[in-house]
Short mmCIF file of C-alpha atoms in Angstrom, two decimals:
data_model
loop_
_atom_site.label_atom_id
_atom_site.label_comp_id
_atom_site.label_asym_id
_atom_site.label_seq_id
_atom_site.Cartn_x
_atom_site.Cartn_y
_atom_site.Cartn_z
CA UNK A 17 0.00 0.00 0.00
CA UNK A 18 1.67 3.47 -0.70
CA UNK A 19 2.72 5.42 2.11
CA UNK A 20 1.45 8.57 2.75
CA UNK A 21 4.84 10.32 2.11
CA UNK A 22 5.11 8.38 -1.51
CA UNK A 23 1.38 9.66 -1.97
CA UNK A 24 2.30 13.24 -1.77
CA UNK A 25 5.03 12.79 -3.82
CA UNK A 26 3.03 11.67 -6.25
CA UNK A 27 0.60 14.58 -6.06
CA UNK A 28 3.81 17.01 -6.02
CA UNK A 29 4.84 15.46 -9.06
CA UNK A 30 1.79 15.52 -11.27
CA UNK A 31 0.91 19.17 -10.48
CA UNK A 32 4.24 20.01 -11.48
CA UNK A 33 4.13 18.01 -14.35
CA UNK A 34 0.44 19.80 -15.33
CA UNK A 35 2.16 22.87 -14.27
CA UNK A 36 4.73 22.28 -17.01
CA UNK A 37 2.30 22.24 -19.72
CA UNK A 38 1.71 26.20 -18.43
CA UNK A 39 -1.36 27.29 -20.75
CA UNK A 40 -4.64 29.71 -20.13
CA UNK A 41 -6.62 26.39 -19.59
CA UNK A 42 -3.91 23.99 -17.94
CA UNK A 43 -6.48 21.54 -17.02
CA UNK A 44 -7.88 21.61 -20.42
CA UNK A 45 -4.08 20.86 -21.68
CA UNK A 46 -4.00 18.01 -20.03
CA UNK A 47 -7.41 16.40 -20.63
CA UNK A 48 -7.12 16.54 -24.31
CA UNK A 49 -2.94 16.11 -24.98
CA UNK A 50 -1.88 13.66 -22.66
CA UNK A 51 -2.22 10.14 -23.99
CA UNK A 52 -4.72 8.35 -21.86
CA UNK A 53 -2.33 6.13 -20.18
CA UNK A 54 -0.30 9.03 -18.92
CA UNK A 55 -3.35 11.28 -17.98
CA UNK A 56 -4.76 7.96 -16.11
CA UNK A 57 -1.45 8.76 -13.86
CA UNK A 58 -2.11 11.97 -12.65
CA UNK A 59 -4.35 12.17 -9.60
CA UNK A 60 -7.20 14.00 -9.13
CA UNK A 61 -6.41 16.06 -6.76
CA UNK A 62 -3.49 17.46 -9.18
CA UNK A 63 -5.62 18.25 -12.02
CA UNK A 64 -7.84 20.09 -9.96
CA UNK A 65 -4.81 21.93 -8.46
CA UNK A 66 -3.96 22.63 -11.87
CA UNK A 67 -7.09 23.66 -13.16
CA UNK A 68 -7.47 26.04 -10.13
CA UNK A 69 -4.25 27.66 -10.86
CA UNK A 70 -4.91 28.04 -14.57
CA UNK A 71 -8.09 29.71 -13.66
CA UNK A 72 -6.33 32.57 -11.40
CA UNK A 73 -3.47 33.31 -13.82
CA UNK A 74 -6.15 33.97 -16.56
CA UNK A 75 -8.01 36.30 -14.34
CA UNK A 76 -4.93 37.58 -13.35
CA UNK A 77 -4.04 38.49 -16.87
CA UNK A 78 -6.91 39.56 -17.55
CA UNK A 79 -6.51 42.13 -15.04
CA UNK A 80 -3.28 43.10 -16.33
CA UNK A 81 -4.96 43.41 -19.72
CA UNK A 82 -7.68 46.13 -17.86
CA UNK A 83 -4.73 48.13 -16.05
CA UNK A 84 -6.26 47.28 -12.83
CA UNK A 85 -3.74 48.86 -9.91
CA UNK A 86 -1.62 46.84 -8.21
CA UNK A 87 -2.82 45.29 -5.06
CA UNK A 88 -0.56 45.43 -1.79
CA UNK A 89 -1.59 41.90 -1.27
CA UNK A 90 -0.53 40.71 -4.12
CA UNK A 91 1.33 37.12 -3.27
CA UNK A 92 2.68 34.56 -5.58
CA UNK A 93 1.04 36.64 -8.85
CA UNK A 94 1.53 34.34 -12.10
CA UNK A 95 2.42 31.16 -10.72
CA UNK A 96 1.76 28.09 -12.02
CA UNK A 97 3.71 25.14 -10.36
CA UNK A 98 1.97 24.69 -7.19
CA UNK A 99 1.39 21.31 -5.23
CA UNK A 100 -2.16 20.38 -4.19
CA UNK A 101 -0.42 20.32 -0.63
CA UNK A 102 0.16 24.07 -0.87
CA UNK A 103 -3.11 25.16 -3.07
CA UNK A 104 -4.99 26.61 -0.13
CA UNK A 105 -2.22 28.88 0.83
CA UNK A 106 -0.85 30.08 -2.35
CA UNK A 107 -4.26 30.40 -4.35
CA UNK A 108 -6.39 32.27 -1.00
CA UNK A 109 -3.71 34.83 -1.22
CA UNK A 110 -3.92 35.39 -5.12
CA UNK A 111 -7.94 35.47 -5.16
CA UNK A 112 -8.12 37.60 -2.40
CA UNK A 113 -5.61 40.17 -3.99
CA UNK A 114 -7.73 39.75 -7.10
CA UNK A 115 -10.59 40.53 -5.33
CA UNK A 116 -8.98 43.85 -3.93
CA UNK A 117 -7.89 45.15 -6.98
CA UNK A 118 -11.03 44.86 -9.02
CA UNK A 119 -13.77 45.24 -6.47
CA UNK A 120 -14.25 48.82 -7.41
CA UNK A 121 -13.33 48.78 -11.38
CA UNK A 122 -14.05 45.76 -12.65
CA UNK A 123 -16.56 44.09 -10.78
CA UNK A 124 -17.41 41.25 -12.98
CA UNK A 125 -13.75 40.04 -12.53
CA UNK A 126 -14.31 40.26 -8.83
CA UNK A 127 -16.75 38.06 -8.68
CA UNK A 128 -15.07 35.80 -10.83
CA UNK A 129 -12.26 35.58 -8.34
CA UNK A 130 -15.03 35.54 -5.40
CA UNK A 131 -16.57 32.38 -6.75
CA UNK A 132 -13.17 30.67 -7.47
CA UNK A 133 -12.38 31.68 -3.42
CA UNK A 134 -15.43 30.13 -2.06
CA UNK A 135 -15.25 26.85 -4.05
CA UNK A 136 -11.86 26.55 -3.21
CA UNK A 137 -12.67 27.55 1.26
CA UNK A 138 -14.86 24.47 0.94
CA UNK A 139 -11.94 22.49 0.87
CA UNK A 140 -10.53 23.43 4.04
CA UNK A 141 -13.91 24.30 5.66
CA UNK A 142 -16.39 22.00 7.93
CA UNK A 143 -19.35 23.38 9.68
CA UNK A 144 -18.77 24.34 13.01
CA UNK A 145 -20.57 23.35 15.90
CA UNK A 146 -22.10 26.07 16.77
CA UNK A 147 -24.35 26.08 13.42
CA UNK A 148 -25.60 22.92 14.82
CA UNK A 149 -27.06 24.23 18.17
CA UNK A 150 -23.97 23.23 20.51
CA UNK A 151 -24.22 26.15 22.89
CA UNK A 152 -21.79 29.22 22.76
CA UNK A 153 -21.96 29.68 26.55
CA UNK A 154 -22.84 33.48 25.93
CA UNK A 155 -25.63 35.00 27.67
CA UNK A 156 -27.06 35.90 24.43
CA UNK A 157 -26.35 32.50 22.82
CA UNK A 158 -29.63 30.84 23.25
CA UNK A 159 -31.55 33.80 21.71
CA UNK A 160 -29.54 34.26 19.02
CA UNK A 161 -29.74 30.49 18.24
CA UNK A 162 -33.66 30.56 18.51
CA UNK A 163 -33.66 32.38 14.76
CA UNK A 164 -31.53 29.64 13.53
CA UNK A 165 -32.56 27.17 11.10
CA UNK A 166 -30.65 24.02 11.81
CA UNK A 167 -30.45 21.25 9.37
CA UNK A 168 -33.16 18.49 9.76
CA UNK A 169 -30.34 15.99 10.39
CA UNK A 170 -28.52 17.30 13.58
CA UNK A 171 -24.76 16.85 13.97
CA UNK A 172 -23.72 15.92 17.33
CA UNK A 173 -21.09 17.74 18.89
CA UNK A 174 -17.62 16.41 16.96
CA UNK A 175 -15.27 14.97 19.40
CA UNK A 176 -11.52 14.21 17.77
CA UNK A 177 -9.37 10.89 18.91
CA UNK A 178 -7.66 10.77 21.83
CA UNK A 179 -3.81 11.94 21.95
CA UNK A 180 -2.07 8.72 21.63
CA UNK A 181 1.65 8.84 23.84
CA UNK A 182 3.84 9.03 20.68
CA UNK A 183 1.80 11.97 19.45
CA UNK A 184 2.58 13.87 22.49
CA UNK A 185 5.21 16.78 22.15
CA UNK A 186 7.92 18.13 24.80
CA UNK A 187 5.51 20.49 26.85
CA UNK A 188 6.30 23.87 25.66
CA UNK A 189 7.81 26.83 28.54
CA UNK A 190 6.87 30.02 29.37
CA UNK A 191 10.36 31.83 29.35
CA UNK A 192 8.66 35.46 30.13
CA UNK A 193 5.83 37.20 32.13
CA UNK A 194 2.20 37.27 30.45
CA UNK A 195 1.19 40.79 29.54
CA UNK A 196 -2.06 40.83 29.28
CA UNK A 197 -4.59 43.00 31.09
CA UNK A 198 -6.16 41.35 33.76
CA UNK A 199 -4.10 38.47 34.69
CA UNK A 200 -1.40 37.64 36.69
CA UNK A 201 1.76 37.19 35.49
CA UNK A 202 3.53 33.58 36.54
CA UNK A 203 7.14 33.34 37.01
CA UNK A 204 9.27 33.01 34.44
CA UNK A 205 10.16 29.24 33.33
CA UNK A 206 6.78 28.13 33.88
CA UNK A 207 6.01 25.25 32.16
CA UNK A 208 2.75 25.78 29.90
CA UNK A 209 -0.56 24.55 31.01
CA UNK A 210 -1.88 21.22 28.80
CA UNK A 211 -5.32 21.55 27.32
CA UNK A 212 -8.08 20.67 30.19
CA UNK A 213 -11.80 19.08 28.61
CA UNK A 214 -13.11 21.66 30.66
CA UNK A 215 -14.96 23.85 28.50
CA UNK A 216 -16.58 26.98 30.85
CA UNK A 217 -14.36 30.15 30.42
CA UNK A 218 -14.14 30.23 33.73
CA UNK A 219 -12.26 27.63 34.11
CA UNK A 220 -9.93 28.04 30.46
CA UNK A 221 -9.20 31.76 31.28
CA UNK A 222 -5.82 31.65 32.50
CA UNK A 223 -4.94 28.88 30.04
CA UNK A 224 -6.13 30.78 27.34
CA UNK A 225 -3.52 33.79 28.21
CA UNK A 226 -0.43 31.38 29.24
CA UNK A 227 -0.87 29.87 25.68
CA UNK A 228 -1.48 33.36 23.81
CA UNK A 229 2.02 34.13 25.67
CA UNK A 230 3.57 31.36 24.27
CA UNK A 231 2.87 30.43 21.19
CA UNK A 232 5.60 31.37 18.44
CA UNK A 233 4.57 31.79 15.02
CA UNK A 234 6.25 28.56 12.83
CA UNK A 235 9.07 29.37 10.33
CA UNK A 236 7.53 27.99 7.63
CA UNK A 237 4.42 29.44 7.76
CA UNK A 238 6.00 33.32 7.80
CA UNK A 239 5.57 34.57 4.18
CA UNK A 240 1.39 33.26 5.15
CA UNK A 241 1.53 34.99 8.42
CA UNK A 242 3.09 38.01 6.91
CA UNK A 243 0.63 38.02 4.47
CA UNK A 244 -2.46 37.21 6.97
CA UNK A 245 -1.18 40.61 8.87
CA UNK A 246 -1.09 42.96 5.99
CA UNK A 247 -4.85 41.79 4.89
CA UNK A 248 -6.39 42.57 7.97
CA UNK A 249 -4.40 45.62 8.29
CA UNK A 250 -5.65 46.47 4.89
CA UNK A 251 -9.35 45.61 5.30
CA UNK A 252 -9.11 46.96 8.95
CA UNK A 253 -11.63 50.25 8.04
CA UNK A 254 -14.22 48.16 6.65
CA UNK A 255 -13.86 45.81 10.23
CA UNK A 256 -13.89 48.64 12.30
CA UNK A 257 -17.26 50.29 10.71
CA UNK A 258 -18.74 46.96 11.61
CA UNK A 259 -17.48 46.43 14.70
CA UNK A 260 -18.61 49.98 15.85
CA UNK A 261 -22.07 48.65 15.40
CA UNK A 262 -22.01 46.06 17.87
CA UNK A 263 -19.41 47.10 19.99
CA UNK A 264 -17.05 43.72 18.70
CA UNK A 265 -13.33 44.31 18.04
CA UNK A 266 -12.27 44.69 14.26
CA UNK A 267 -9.64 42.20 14.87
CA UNK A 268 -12.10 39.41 16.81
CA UNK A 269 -14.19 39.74 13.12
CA UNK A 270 -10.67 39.99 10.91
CA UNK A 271 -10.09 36.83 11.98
CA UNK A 272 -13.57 35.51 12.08
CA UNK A 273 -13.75 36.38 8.35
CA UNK A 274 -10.13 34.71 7.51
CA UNK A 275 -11.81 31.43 8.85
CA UNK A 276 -15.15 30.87 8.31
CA UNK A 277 -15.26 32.73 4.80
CA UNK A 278 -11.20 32.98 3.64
CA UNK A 279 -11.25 36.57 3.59
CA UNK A 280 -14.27 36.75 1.08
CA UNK A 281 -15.46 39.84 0.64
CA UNK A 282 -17.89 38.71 -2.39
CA UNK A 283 -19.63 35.73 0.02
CA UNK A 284 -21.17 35.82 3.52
CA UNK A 285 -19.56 35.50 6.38
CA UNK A 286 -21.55 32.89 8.11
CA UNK A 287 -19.65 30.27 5.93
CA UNK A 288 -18.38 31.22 2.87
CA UNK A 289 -21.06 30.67 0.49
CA UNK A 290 -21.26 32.39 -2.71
CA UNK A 291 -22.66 34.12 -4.16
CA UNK A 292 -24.41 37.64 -1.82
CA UNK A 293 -27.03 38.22 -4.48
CA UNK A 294 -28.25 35.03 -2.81
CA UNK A 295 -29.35 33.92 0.55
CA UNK A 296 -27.25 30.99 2.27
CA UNK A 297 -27.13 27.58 0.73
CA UNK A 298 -25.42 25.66 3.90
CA UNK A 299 -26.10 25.19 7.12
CA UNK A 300 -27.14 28.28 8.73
CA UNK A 301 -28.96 27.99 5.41
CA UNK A 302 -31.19 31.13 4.28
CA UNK A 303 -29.43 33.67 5.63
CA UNK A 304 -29.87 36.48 5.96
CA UNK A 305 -33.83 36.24 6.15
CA UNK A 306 -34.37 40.36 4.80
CA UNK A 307 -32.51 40.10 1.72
CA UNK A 308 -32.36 41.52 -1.46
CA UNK A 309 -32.22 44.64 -0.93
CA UNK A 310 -30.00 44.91 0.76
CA UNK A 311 -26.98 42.34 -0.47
CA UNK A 312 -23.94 43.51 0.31
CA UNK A 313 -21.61 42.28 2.77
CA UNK A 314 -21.94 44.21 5.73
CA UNK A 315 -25.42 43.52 6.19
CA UNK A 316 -24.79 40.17 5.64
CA UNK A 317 -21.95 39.87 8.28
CA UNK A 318 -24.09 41.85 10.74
CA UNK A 319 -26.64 39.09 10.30
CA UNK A 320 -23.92 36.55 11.16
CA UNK A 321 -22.33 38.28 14.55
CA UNK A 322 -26.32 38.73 15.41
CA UNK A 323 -27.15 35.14 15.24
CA UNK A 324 -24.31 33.94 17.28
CA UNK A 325 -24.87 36.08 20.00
CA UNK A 326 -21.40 38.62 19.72
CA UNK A 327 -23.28 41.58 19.65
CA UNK A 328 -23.48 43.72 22.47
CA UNK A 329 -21.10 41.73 24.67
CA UNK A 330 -18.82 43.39 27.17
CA UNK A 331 -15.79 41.12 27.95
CA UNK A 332 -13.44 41.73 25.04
CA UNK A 333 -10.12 40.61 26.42
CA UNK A 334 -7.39 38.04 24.63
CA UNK A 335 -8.76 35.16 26.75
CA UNK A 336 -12.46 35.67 26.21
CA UNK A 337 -12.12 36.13 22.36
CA UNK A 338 -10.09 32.78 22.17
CA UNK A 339 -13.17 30.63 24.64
CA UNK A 340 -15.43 32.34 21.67
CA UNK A 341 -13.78 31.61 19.15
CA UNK A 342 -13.28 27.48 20.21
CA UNK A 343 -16.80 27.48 21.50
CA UNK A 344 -17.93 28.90 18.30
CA UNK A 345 -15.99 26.03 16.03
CA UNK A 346 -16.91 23.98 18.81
CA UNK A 347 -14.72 21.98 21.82
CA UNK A 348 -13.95 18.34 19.74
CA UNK A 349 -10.21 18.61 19.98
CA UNK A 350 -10.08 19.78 23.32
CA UNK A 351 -12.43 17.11 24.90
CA UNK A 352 -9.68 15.08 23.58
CA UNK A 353 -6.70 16.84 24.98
CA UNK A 354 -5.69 18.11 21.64
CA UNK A 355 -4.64 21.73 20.62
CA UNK A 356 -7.76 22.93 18.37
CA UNK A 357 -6.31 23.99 14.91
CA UNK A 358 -8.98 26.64 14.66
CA UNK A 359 -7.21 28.40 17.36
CA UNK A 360 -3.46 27.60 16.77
CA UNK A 361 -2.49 26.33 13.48
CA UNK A 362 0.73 27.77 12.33
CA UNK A 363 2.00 28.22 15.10
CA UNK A 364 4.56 26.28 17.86
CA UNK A 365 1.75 24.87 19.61
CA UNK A 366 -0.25 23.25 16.97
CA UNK A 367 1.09 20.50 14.61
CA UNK A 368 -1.25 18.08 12.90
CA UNK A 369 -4.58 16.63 13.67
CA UNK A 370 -7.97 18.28 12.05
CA UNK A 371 -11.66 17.63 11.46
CA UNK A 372 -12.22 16.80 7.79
CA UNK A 373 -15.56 16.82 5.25
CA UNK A 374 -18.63 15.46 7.45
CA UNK A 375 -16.69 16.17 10.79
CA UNK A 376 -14.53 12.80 10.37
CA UNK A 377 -11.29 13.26 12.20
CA UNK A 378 -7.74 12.57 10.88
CA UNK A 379 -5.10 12.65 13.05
CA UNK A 380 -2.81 13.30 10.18
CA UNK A 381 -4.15 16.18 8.66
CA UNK A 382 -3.01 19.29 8.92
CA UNK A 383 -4.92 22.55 8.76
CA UNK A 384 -4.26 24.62 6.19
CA UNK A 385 -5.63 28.21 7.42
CA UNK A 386 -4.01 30.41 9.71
CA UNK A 387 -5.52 29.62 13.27
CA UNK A 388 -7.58 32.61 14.86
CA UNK A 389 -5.55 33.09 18.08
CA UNK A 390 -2.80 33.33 15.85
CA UNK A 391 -4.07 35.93 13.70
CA UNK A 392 -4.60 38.10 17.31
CA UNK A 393 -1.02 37.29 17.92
CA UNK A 394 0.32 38.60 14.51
CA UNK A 395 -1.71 41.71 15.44
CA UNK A 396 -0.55 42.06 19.31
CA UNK A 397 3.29 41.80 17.56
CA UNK A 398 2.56 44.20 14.93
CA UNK A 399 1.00 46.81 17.70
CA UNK A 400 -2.50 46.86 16.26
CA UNK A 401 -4.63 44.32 18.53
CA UNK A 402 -5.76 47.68 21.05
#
């Protein structure tokens, strides 16, 4: 049976070899030139990495082609050889840049490159919990779940495997004082609190802030992390104006909209689903209930933060916006003593485990989005989190 490494070679290999055959329709090149026996080879997953790719760079050009301006996000512009390993990251980055730099000029292209972003945030995206009904443990939660139409199926609560002995890592230190507001700091060389199942904020309050402290941003994630802090600095106006609303931090909904939506600004914010001239298709499905007028994406965000009871709450601090943010997604990986990828991917304290299509979990996957506690560190290290 081929081993997992020997499988991603594989992939590697085939994009590159799509990628070789660079043309406006790559995955057309290779459906129709390849002799059978050698298109047989390459795996799905390649030609739809390819096919992805060849989409972007022809939007790409065709912006070129329209003199669009530059965009300050631009990331990876024109490339072609990408493995399916690395699609999410590379291709978010270009669509979202797309997005920026035609919104106002050439809309039809933006939408173009909004459509291509949400097919491809299904990939990486599963329903969280709290879509479902699990409980947000927020005053408002229960009354801003009672306007909620859950699917006729309900999803029970997902709940990862156990951390197995070999899995477990060399328990991370604390080699400085926490400074955040409200807490007190612990001496240095305190060895970092493991993940309780306890789930009340209560009770996760001073983990949340000794973890915040320590987590370090991984080396090979920075060009993604550089570029996840210069989007939300970028779109940080258009957060703020909605945040003012409801009295929620712009950078609690930056990174609300990096995960549930990819940064979307052409699909709503409940969960990525495209396109705004239409209500929701997934589960919370029909959202918003108004609609059309309006249908643009404030009002459509505002519906979101409404429904899942952020408006109007007073406790803003680091450690309360990371319990809402894993009570949101939903408390699966830490019921089984794992570090919750929604939180802390790409980043020292997170390394591989992740809930998949359907909420199956597979210990070997790794999450592919920037984690939202780690988006609040890049701002609190940039200056910009206050």
């Amino acid at each position: 049976m081929q081993s997992r490494s020997d499988r991603r070679q594989f992939l590697t290999g085939g994009a590159a070899m799509a990628a070789a055959l660079a043309a406006p329709d790559l995955r057309g090149v290779l459906e129709s030139k390849l002799p059978a026996p050698l298109r047989s080879l390459v795996p799905g997953e390649a030609l739809e990495a390819v096919g992805l790719i060849g989409e972007i760079a022809q939007l790409e050009q065709q912006a070129k082609a329209l003199r669009l301006p530059a965009s300050p996000l631009s990331f990876h512009e024109g490339q072609l050889q990408v493995s399916p390993d690395q699609l999410y990251q590379i291709a978010m980055p270009r669509l979202v840049a797309l997005i920026d730099r035609s919104e106002r000029r050439a809309p039809l292209l933006a939408e173009r490159a909004g459509g291509l972003l949400a097919k491809l945030h299904r990939s990486e995206y599963d329903p969280p919990d709290a879509w479902f009904g699990e409980s947000l443990s927020s005053p408002a939660s229960a009354q801003a779940n009672a306007g909620l139409s859950f699917p006729s199926a309900y999803r029970p609560a997902r709940l990862a495997a156990p951390l197995l002995p070999e899995e477990v890592e060399p328990q991370p230190v604390i080699t400085g004082p926490i400074e955040l507001p409200g807490t007190t700091p612990p001496p240095i060389e305190t060895a970092l609190p493991p993940v309780t199942t306890a789930i009340k904020f209560d009770a996760l309050a001073d983990e949340y802030a000794a973890w915040f402290a320590a987590a370090r941003l991984r080396p090979e994630y920075k060009e993604s992390t550089d570029w996840h802090l210069a989007q939300m600095k970028q779109a940080r106006p258009r957060y703020e104006r909605l945040g003012k609303r409801f009295a929620i931090p712009w950078a609690f909904i930056a990174a609300i909209h990096g995960l549930e939506a990819s940064f979307n600004f052409r699909a709503h914010l409940h969960n990525g689903d495209f396109p705004l001239s239409q209500r929701t298709r997934q589960v919370p499905a029909g959202r918003p209930s108004v609609w059309l007028p309006p249908s643009d994406w404030e009002s459509s965000a505002a519906d979101a933060l409404r429904l899942l009871g952020f408006a109007g709450q007073s406790d803003w601090s680091v450690p309360r916006m990371l319990h809402r943010l894993e009570a949101y997604n939903g408390f699966g990986y830490r019921r089984a003593g794992r570090a919750s990828p929604y939180l802390w991917s790409f980043s020292s304290l997170y390394s591989r485990g992740k809930f998949v299509a359907d909420g199956k979990f597979d210990p070997n996957a790794r999450s592919k989005q920037c984690g939202g506690a780690v988006m609040l560190k890049l701002l609190d290290l940039a200056g910009e989190l206050g």
